[in-house]
XYZ file of C-alpha atoms in Angstrom:
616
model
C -42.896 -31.827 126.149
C -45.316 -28.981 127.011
C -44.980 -27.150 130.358
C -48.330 -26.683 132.103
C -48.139 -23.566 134.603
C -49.454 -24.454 138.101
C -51.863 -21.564 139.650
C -51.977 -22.956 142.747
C -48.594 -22.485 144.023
C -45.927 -19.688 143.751
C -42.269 -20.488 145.184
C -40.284 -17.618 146.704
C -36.981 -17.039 147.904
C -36.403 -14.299 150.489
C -32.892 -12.892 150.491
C -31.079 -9.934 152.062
C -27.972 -8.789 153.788
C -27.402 -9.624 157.964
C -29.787 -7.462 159.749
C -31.889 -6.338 157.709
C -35.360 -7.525 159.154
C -35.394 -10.418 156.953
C -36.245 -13.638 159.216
C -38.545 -10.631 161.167
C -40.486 -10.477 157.828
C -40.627 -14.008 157.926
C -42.264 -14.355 160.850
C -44.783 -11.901 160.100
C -45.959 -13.532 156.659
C -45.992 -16.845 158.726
C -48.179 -15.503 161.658
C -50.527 -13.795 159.382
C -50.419 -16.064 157.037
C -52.342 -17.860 160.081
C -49.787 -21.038 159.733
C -50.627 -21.045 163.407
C -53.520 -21.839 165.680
C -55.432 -18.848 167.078
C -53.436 -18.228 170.377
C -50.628 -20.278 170.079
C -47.847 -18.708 171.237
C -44.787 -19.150 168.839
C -42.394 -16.090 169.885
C -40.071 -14.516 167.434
C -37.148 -15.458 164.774
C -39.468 -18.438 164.342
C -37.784 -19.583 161.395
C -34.515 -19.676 162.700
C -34.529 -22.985 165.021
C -30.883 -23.709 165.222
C -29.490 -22.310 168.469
C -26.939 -20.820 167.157
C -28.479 -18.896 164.854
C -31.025 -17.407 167.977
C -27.514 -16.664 169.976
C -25.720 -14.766 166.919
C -29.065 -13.212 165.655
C -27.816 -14.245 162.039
C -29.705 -17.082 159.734
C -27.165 -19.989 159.484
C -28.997 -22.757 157.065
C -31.650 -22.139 154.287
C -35.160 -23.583 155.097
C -38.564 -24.290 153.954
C -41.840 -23.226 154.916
C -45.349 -22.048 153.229
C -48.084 -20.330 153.889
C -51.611 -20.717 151.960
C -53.408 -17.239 150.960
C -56.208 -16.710 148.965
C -56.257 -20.493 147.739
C -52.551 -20.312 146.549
C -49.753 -22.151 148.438
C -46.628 -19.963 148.978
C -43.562 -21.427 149.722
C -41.234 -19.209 151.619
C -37.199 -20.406 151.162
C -35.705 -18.175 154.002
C -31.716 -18.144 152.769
C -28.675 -16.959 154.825
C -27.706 -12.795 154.932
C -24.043 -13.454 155.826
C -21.676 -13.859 152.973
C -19.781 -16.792 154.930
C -22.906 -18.887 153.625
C -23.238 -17.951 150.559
C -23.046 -21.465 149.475
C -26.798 -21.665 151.198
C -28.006 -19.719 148.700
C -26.463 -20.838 145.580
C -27.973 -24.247 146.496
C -31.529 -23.124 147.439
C -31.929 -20.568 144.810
C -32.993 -23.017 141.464
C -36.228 -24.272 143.422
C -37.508 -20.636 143.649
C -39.470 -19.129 140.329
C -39.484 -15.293 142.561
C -36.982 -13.692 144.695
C -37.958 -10.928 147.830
C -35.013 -8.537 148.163
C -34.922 -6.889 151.344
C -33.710 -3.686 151.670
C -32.665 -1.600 155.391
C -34.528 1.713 154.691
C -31.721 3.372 156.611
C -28.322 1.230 155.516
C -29.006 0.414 151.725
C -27.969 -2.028 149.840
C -24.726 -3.706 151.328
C -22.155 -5.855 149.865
C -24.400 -9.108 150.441
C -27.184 -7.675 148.851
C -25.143 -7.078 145.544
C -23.875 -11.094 145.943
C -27.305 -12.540 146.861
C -28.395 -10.722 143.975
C -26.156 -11.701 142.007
C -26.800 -15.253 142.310
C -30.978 -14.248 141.752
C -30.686 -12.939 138.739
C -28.087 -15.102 137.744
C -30.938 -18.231 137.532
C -33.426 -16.144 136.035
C -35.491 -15.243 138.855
C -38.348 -13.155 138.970
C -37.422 -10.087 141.234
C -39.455 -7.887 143.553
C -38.152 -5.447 146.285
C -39.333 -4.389 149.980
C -38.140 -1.680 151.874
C -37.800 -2.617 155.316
C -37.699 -0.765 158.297
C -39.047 2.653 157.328
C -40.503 3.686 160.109
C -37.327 4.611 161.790
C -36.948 7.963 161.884
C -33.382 8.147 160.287
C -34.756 6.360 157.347
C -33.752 7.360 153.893
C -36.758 5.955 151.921
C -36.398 7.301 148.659
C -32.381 7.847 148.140
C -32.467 3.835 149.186
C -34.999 2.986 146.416
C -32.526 4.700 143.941
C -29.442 2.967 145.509
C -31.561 -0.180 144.296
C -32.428 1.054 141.054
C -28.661 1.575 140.726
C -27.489 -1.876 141.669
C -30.110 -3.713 139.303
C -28.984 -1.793 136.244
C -25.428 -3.491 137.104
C -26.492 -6.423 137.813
C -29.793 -7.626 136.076
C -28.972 -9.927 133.022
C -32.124 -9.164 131.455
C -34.276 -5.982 130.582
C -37.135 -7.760 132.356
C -35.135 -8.089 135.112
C -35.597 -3.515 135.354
C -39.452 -4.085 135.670
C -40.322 -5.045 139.622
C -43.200 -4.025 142.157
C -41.317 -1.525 145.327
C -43.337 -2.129 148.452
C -42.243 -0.537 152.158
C -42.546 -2.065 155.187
C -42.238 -2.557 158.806
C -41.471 -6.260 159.541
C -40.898 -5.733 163.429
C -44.553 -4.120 163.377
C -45.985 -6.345 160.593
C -47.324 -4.123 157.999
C -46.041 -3.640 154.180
C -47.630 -1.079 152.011
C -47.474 -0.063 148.299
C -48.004 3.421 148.774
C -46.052 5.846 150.970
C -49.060 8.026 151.841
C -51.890 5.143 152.477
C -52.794 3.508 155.370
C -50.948 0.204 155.895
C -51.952 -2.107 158.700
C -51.088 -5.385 158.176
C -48.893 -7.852 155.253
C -52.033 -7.879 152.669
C -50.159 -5.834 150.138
C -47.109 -8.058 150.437
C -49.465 -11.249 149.997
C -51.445 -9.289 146.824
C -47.918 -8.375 144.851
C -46.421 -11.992 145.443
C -49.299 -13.376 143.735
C -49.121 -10.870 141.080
C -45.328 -10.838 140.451
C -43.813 -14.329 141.355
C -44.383 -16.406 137.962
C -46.020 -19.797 138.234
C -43.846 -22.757 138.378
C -44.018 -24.453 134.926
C -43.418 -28.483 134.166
C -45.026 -31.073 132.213
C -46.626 -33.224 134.679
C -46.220 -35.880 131.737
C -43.186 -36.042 131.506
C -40.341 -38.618 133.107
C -39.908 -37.225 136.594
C -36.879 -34.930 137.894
C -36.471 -33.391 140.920
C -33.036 -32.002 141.911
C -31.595 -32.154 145.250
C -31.134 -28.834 147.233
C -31.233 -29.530 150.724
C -30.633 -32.686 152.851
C -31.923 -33.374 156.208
C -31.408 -36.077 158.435
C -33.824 -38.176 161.154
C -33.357 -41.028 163.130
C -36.387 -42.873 162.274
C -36.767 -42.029 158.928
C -32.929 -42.053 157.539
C -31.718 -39.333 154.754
C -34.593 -36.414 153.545
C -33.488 -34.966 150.283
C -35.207 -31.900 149.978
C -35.965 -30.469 146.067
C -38.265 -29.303 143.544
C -40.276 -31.567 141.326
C -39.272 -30.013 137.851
C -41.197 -32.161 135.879
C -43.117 -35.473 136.159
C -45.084 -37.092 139.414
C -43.588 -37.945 142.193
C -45.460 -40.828 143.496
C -45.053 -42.717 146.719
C -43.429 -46.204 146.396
C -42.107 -46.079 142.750
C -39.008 -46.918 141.596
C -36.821 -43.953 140.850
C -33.060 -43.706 140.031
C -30.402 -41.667 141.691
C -27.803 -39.589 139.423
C -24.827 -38.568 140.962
C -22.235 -36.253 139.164
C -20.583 -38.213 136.130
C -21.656 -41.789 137.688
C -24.181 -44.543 136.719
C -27.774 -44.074 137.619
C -28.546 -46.409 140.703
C -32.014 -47.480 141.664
C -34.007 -46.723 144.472
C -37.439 -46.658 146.180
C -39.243 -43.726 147.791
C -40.638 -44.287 150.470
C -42.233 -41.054 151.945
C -43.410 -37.949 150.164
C -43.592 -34.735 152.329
C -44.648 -31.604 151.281
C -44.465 -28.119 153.478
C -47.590 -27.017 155.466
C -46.836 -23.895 157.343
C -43.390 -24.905 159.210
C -44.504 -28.551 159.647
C -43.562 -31.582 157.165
C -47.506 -33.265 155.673
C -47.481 -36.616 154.264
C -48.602 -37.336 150.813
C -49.146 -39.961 148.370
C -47.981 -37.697 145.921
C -46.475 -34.398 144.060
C -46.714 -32.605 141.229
C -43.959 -30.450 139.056
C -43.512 -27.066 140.857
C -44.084 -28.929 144.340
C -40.717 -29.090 146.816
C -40.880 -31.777 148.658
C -38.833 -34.224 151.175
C -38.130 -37.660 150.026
C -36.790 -40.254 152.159
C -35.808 -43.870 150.283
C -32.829 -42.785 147.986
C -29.548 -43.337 149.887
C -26.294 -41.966 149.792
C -27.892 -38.728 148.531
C -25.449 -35.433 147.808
C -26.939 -31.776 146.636
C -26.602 -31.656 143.496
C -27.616 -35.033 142.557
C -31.005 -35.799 140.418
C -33.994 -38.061 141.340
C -35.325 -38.931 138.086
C -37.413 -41.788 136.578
C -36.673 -45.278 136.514
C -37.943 -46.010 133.330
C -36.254 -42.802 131.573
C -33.582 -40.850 133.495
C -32.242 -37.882 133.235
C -30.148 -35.638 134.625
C -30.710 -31.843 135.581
C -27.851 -29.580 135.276
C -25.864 -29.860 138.931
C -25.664 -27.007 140.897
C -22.151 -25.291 141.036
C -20.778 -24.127 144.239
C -17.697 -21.358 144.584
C -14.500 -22.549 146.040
C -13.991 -22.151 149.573
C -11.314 -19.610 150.406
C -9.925 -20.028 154.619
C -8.907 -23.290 155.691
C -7.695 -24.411 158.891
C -6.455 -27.707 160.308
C -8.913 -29.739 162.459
C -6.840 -32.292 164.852
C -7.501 -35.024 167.413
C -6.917 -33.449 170.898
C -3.357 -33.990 171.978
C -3.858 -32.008 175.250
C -2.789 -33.409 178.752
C -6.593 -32.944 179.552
C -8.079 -34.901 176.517
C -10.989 -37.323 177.493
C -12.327 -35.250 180.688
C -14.459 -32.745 178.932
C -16.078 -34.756 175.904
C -17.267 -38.020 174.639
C -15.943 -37.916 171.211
C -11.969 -37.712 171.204
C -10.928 -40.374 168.309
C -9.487 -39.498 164.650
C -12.435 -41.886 163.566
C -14.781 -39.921 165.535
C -13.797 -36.978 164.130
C -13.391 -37.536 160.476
C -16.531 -39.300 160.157
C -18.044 -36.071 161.798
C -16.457 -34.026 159.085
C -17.722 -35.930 156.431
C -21.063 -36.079 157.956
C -21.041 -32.350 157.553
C -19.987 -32.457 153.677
C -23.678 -33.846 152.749
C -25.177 -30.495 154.003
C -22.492 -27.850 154.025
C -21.841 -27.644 150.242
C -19.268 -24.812 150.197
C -17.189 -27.007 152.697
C -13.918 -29.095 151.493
C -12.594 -31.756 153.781
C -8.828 -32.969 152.992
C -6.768 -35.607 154.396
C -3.064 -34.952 155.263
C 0.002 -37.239 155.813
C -1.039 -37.053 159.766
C -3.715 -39.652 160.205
C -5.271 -37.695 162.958
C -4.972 -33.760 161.136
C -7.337 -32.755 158.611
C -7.264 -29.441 156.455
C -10.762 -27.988 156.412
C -11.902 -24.902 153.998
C -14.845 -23.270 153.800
C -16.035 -19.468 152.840
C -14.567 -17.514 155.637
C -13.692 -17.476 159.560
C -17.235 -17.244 160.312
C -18.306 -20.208 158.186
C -15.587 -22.810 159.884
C -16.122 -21.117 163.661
C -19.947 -22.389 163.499
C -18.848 -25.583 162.265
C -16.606 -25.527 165.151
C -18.852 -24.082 167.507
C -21.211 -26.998 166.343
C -18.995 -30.070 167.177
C -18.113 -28.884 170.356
C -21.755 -28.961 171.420
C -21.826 -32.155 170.323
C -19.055 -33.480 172.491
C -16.225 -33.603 170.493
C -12.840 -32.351 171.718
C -10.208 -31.162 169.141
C -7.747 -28.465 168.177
C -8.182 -26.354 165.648
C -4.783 -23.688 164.325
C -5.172 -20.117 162.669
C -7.004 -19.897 159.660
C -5.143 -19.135 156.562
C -6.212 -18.118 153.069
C -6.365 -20.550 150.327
C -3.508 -20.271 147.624
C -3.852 -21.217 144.068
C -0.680 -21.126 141.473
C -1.233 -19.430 138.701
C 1.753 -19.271 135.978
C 4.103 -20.469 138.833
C 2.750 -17.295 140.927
C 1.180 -17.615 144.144
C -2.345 -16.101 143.744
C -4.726 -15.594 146.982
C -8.007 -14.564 147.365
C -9.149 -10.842 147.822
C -12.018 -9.138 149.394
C -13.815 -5.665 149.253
C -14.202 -4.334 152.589
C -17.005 -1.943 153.130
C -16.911 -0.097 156.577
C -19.052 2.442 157.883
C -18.347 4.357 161.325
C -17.425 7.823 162.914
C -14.395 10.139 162.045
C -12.585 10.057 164.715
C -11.888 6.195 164.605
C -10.681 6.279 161.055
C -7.175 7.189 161.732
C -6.513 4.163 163.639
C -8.790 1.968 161.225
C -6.278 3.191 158.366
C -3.477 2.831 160.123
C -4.281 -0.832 160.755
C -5.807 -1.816 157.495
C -2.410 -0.182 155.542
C -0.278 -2.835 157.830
C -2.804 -5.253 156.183
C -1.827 -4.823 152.395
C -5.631 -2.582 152.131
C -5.856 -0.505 149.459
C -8.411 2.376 149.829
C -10.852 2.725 146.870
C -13.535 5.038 148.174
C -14.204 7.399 150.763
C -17.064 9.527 151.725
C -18.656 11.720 154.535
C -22.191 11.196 155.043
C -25.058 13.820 156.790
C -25.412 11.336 159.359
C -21.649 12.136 160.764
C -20.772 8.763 159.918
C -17.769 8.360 157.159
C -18.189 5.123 154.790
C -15.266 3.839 153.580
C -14.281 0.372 150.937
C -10.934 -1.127 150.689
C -9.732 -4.038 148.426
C -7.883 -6.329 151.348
C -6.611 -9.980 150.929
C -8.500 -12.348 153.122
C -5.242 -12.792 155.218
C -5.915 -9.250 156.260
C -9.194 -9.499 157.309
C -7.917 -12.153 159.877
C -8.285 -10.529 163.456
C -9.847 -7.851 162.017
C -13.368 -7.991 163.647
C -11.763 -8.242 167.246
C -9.560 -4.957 166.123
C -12.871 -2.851 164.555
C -14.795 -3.889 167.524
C -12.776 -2.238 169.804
C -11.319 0.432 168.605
C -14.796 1.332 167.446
C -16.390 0.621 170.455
C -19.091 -1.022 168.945
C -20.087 2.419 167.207
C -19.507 0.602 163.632
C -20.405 -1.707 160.996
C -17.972 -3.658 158.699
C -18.876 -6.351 155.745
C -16.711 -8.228 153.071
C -17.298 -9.832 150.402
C -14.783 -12.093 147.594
C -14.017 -10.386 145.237
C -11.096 -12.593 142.825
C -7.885 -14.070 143.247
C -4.546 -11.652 142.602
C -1.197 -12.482 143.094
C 0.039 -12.796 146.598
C 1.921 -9.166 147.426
C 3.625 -8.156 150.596
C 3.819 -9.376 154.139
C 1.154 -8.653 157.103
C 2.399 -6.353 159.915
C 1.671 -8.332 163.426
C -0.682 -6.678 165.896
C 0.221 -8.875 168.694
C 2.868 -9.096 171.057
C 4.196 -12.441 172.782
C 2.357 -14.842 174.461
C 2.238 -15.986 178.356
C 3.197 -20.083 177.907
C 2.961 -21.878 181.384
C 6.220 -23.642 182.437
C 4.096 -26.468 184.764
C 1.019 -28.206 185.240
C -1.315 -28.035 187.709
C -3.976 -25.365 189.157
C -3.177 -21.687 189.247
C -2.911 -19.504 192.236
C -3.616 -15.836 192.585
C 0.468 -15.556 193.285
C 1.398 -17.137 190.249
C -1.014 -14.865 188.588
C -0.049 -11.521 190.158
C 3.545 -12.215 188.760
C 1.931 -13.371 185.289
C -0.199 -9.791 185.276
C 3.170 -7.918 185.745
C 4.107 -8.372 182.162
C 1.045 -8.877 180.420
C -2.579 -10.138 180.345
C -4.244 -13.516 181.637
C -6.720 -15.574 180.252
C -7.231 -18.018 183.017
C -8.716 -17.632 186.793
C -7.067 -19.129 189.940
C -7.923 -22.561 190.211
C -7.957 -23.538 186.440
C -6.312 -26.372 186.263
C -3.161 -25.797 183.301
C -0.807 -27.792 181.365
C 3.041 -27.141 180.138
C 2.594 -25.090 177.260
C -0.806 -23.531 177.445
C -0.958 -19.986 176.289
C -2.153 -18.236 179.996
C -2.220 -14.687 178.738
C -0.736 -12.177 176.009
C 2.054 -9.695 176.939
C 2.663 -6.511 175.368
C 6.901 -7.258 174.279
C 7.556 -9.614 171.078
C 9.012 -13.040 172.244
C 6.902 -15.742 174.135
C 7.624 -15.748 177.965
C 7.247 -19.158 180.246
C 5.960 -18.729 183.151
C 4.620 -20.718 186.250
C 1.363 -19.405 186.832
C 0.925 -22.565 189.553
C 3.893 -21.245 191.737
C 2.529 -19.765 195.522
C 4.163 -18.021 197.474
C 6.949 -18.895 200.519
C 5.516 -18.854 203.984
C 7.453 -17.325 206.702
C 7.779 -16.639 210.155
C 7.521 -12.931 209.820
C 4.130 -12.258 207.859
C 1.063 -9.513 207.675
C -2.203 -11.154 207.501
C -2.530 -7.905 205.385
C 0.449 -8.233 203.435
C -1.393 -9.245 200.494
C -4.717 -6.799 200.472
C -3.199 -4.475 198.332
C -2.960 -6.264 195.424
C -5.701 -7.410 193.468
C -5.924 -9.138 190.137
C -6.860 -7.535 187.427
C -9.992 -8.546 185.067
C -9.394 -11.870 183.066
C -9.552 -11.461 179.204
C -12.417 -13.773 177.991
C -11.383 -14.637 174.248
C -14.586 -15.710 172.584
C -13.759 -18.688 169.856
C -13.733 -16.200 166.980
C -11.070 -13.892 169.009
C -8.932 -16.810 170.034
C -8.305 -17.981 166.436
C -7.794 -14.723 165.585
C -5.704 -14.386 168.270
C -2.843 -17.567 168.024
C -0.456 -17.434 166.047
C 1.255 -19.990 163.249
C 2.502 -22.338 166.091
C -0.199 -22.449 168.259
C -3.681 -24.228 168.732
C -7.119 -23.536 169.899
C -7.992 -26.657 172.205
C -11.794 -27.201 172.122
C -14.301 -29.163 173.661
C -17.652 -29.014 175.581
C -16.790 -27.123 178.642
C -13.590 -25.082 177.533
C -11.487 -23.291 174.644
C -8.014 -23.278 175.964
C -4.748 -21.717 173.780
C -1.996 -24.494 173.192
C 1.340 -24.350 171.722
C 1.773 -27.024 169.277
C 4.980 -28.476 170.834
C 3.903 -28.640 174.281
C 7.772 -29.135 175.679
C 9.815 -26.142 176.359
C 12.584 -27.930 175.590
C 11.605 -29.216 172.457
C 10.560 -25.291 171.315
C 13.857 -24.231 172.342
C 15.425 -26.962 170.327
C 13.152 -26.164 167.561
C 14.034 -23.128 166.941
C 17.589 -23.201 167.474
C 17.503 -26.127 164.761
C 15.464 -23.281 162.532
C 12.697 -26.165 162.262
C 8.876 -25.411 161.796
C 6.077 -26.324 163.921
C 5.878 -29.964 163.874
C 2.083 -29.926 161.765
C 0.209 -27.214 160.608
C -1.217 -28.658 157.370
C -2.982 -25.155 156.158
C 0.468 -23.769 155.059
């Protein structure tokens, strides 16, 4: 077998940590690139076409485009920043030959750049570096580009892994240069050192054909796309090909359409070559990992390996009062056929079964990686409950090991007192500490995940917002020491029906409400938070006695106070181990798991647990 080395294509993955102009860059290699027509109007964050990526301003799934320059199709695999999807990358990363790091010319390399990274140079890819964003004024151009020198040295796995191209840019004005002092005025020096630096894609267009599955799409005309590279072979439309899955018999199949990437836009073809990634339709019951090979002579390419998830958190058929108003989805067969759904694409997801037909234990890579998978379903009209997350445990020598994280914070002085004192009642250990010029002090703990748990909510604010935090696994370690609880008791409604500014005032008198008058509530609902340990029931529906001596101003004086909006991140942050996060289309409302006060108070005089919380 010879491998032939295609000029006319380069493949390149761009990674980088959240925020650091990298779907920006993106869109400026795809605009001049001219993917478009000449005045189309296509906007910004072009890439990122899953709404909840444009809300959160983060990239969520790995995609596909290209664009064609100087006779040479590039195709651009724009991967996830946030550590949470790591498992993005680790999948996408073997159909690249070249990898763009992207570098904040003010922030530096962050813990996700060091991971991302990681996983590059781990497959052998071909590195090169930008430095983004250096026409801010506060940029640090130069003590960056060393930061990055620094990091490769402990990373790269190769000496030729040292020797990469440095270019500077300005993605948000859509310029990258090569040279500090020349002129730069558009991406043409970008375009120049991919070409120079990103290896051709090598494969013996005689040989059987492989192609390993990456990605997987699904349409409703066309069935299951699996999305891969062509590593060796022709790929031609209509042949007989067989599907490997891990450790099973080769089954056959038929393709039936060939697409390869044209600018952001899927183009027919008859067929492709080694070095091409394409989307295949035909082959069913597709997973990532798998290999479409040759009928005549399969074989297998090594499978991609994913990391172990480490937060998991029950997922539950609704068992509110309310179920069936909000949403159209509501069943345990709804659900876990949902969940499953969601295993062809999300690879670092597990889905587990429990003894409770209608519970099932979900894990994935952190809070934020299950709250968009939450966020997800309830825009799709399903209504469930979800409980806290919780780390995932492993025994090890008949010790109970959990995973850790290092915690990397950066923010002013005078928050750190209270940012220590909470992360020490969260088993943190401090490991470095340092006062930059900028008046900003930069600080990195070592912190179990079960730490990190309502930690976000907590940095944002006691920091006001004047702060950046990011964590990223580190190992497992033996589980040490208990958490110290931030919050108090919670506000549990005694009856059902809709609240009333009465009901409410008395409700505000020892705590906080989450509700407005008129919301219609349920016996055990969490209504609020109050400051004193110890749950407190409460009729937040009960108005107030008429009489025959009444002020029509009586009442003016008192007003409520501001409701607390709990976004779905701070609510399960926010519940504790025997409550629930209800969720469906319209609302997120805070449960208890045993609705009944009588059946709580029984439960705990008995010393018995919450009836299910599968997680623990």
């Amino acid at each position: 077998m010879t491998d032939l080395q295609r000029k006319d294509i380069r493949n390149l993955a761009i990674i980088a940590h959240v925020d650091h102009g990298k779907t920006t860059l993106v869109d400026a290699l795809l605009k001049q690139g001219q993917v478009f027509r000449a005045h189309q109007q296509v906007g910004e964050l072009i890439m990122d076409t899953n709404p909840l990526e444009r809300e959160r301003g983060i990239t969520i799934l790995a995609k596909n485009a290209s664009v064609t320059y100087r006779g040479v199709k590039i195709n651009i695999i724009d991967t996830p920043g946030h550590a949470d999807f790591s498992g993005e990358v680790e999948r996408v990363m073997n159909m690249a030959d070249g990898c763009l790091l992207l570098v904040d010319a003010v922030d530096g390399p962050m813990p996700q750049t060091t991971y991302v990274l990681r996983q590059a140079l781990e497959q052998n890819v071909t590195p090169m570096v930008v430095i983004n964003k250096i026409d801010r004024p506060e940029a640090r151009v130069a003590e960056v580009e060393a930061m990055v020198q620094d990091l490769f040295l402990e990373l790269a796995t190769d000496a030729d892994q040292l020797d990469f191209p440095v270019l500077y840019a300005s993605a948000k004005q859509g310029w990258a240069t090569d040279d500090l002092d020349g002129p730069a005025t558009d991406m043409q020096p970008l375009f120049d050192a991919i070409l120079d630096s990103v290896p051709l894609p090598t494969g013996d267009p005689d040989a059987p054909m492989q192609m390993l599955v990456a990605a997987l799409d699904y349409d409703n005309y066309l069935g299951q796309v699996a999305i891969g590279r062509i590593t060796n072979g022709t790929l031609r439309l209509r042949e007989q090909v067989a599907l490997l899955h891990r450790d099973a018999e080769p089954t056959p199949h038929s393709v039936e359409r060939v697409f390869v990437f044209r600018g952001m836009e899927r183009v027919e073809a008859t067929e492709a070559y080694a070095g091409d990634i394409v989307a295949v339709t035909g082959p069913e019951g597709v997973a990532i990992g798998d290999t479409i090979a040759s009928a005549e002579d399969p074989r297998a390419l090594p499978t991609i390996d994913i990391q172990e998830p480490t937060v998991r958190m029950t997922f539950g058929i609704s068992t509110s009062p309310f179920v069936g108003r909000e949403g159209a989805h509501c069943t345990s067969r709804n659900l876990y056929d949902r969940l499953i759904r969601e295993l062809r694409t999300n690879v670092s997801l597990r889905v587990e079964t429990t003894p409770s037909p209608d519970i099932f234990v979900v894990a994935g890579r952190g809070e934020l990686h299950l709250s968009i998978l939450v966020e997800t379903m309830r825009r799709e009209q399903f209504e469930f409950q979800v409980s806290r997350p919780v780390p995932v445990t492993k025994t090890v020598d008949g010790k109970v090991h959990e995973p850790y994280e290092i915690l990397h914070i950066s923010t002013r002085e005078e928050y750190v007192g209270a940012l220590t004192e909470y992360l020490a009642g969260h088993l943190a250990q401090l490991r470095d500490m340092r006062y930059g010029e900028d008046g900003y002090v930069y600080m990195e703990y070592r912190i179990p995940t079960r730490g990190l748990i309502g930690f976000n909510s907590f940095f944002l604010r006691t920091t006001r917002g004047d702060g950046v935090h990011n964590s990223s696994f580190e190992s497992y370690a033996k589980m040490e020491g208990e958490i110290k609880s931030q919050r108090g008791g919670a506000l549990v409604a005694s009856d059902g029906g809709p609240a009333v500014t009465y009901g409410l005032l008395n409700a505000q008198r020892r705590g906080e409400t989450f509700i407005d008058p008129g919301t219609q509530v349920y016996e055990g609902m969490v209504v609020g938070c109050r400051r004193q340990e110890g749950d407190l029931e409460i009729n937040v529906c009960k108005e107030k006695k008429l009489t025959n001596m009444r002020s029509s101003t009586a009442d003016v004086a008192e007003r409520l106070n501001a409701t607390v909006r709990l976004s779905l991140e701070e609510a399960l942050e926010f519940i504790s181990d025997d409550e629930l996060v209800e969720v469906t289309p319209q609302n997120l409302r805070l449960r208890k798991m045993e609705l009944s006060a009588h059946d709580r108070k029984r439960q705990r005089r008995d010393g018995a647990r919450p009836k299910v919380n599968a997680s623990r």
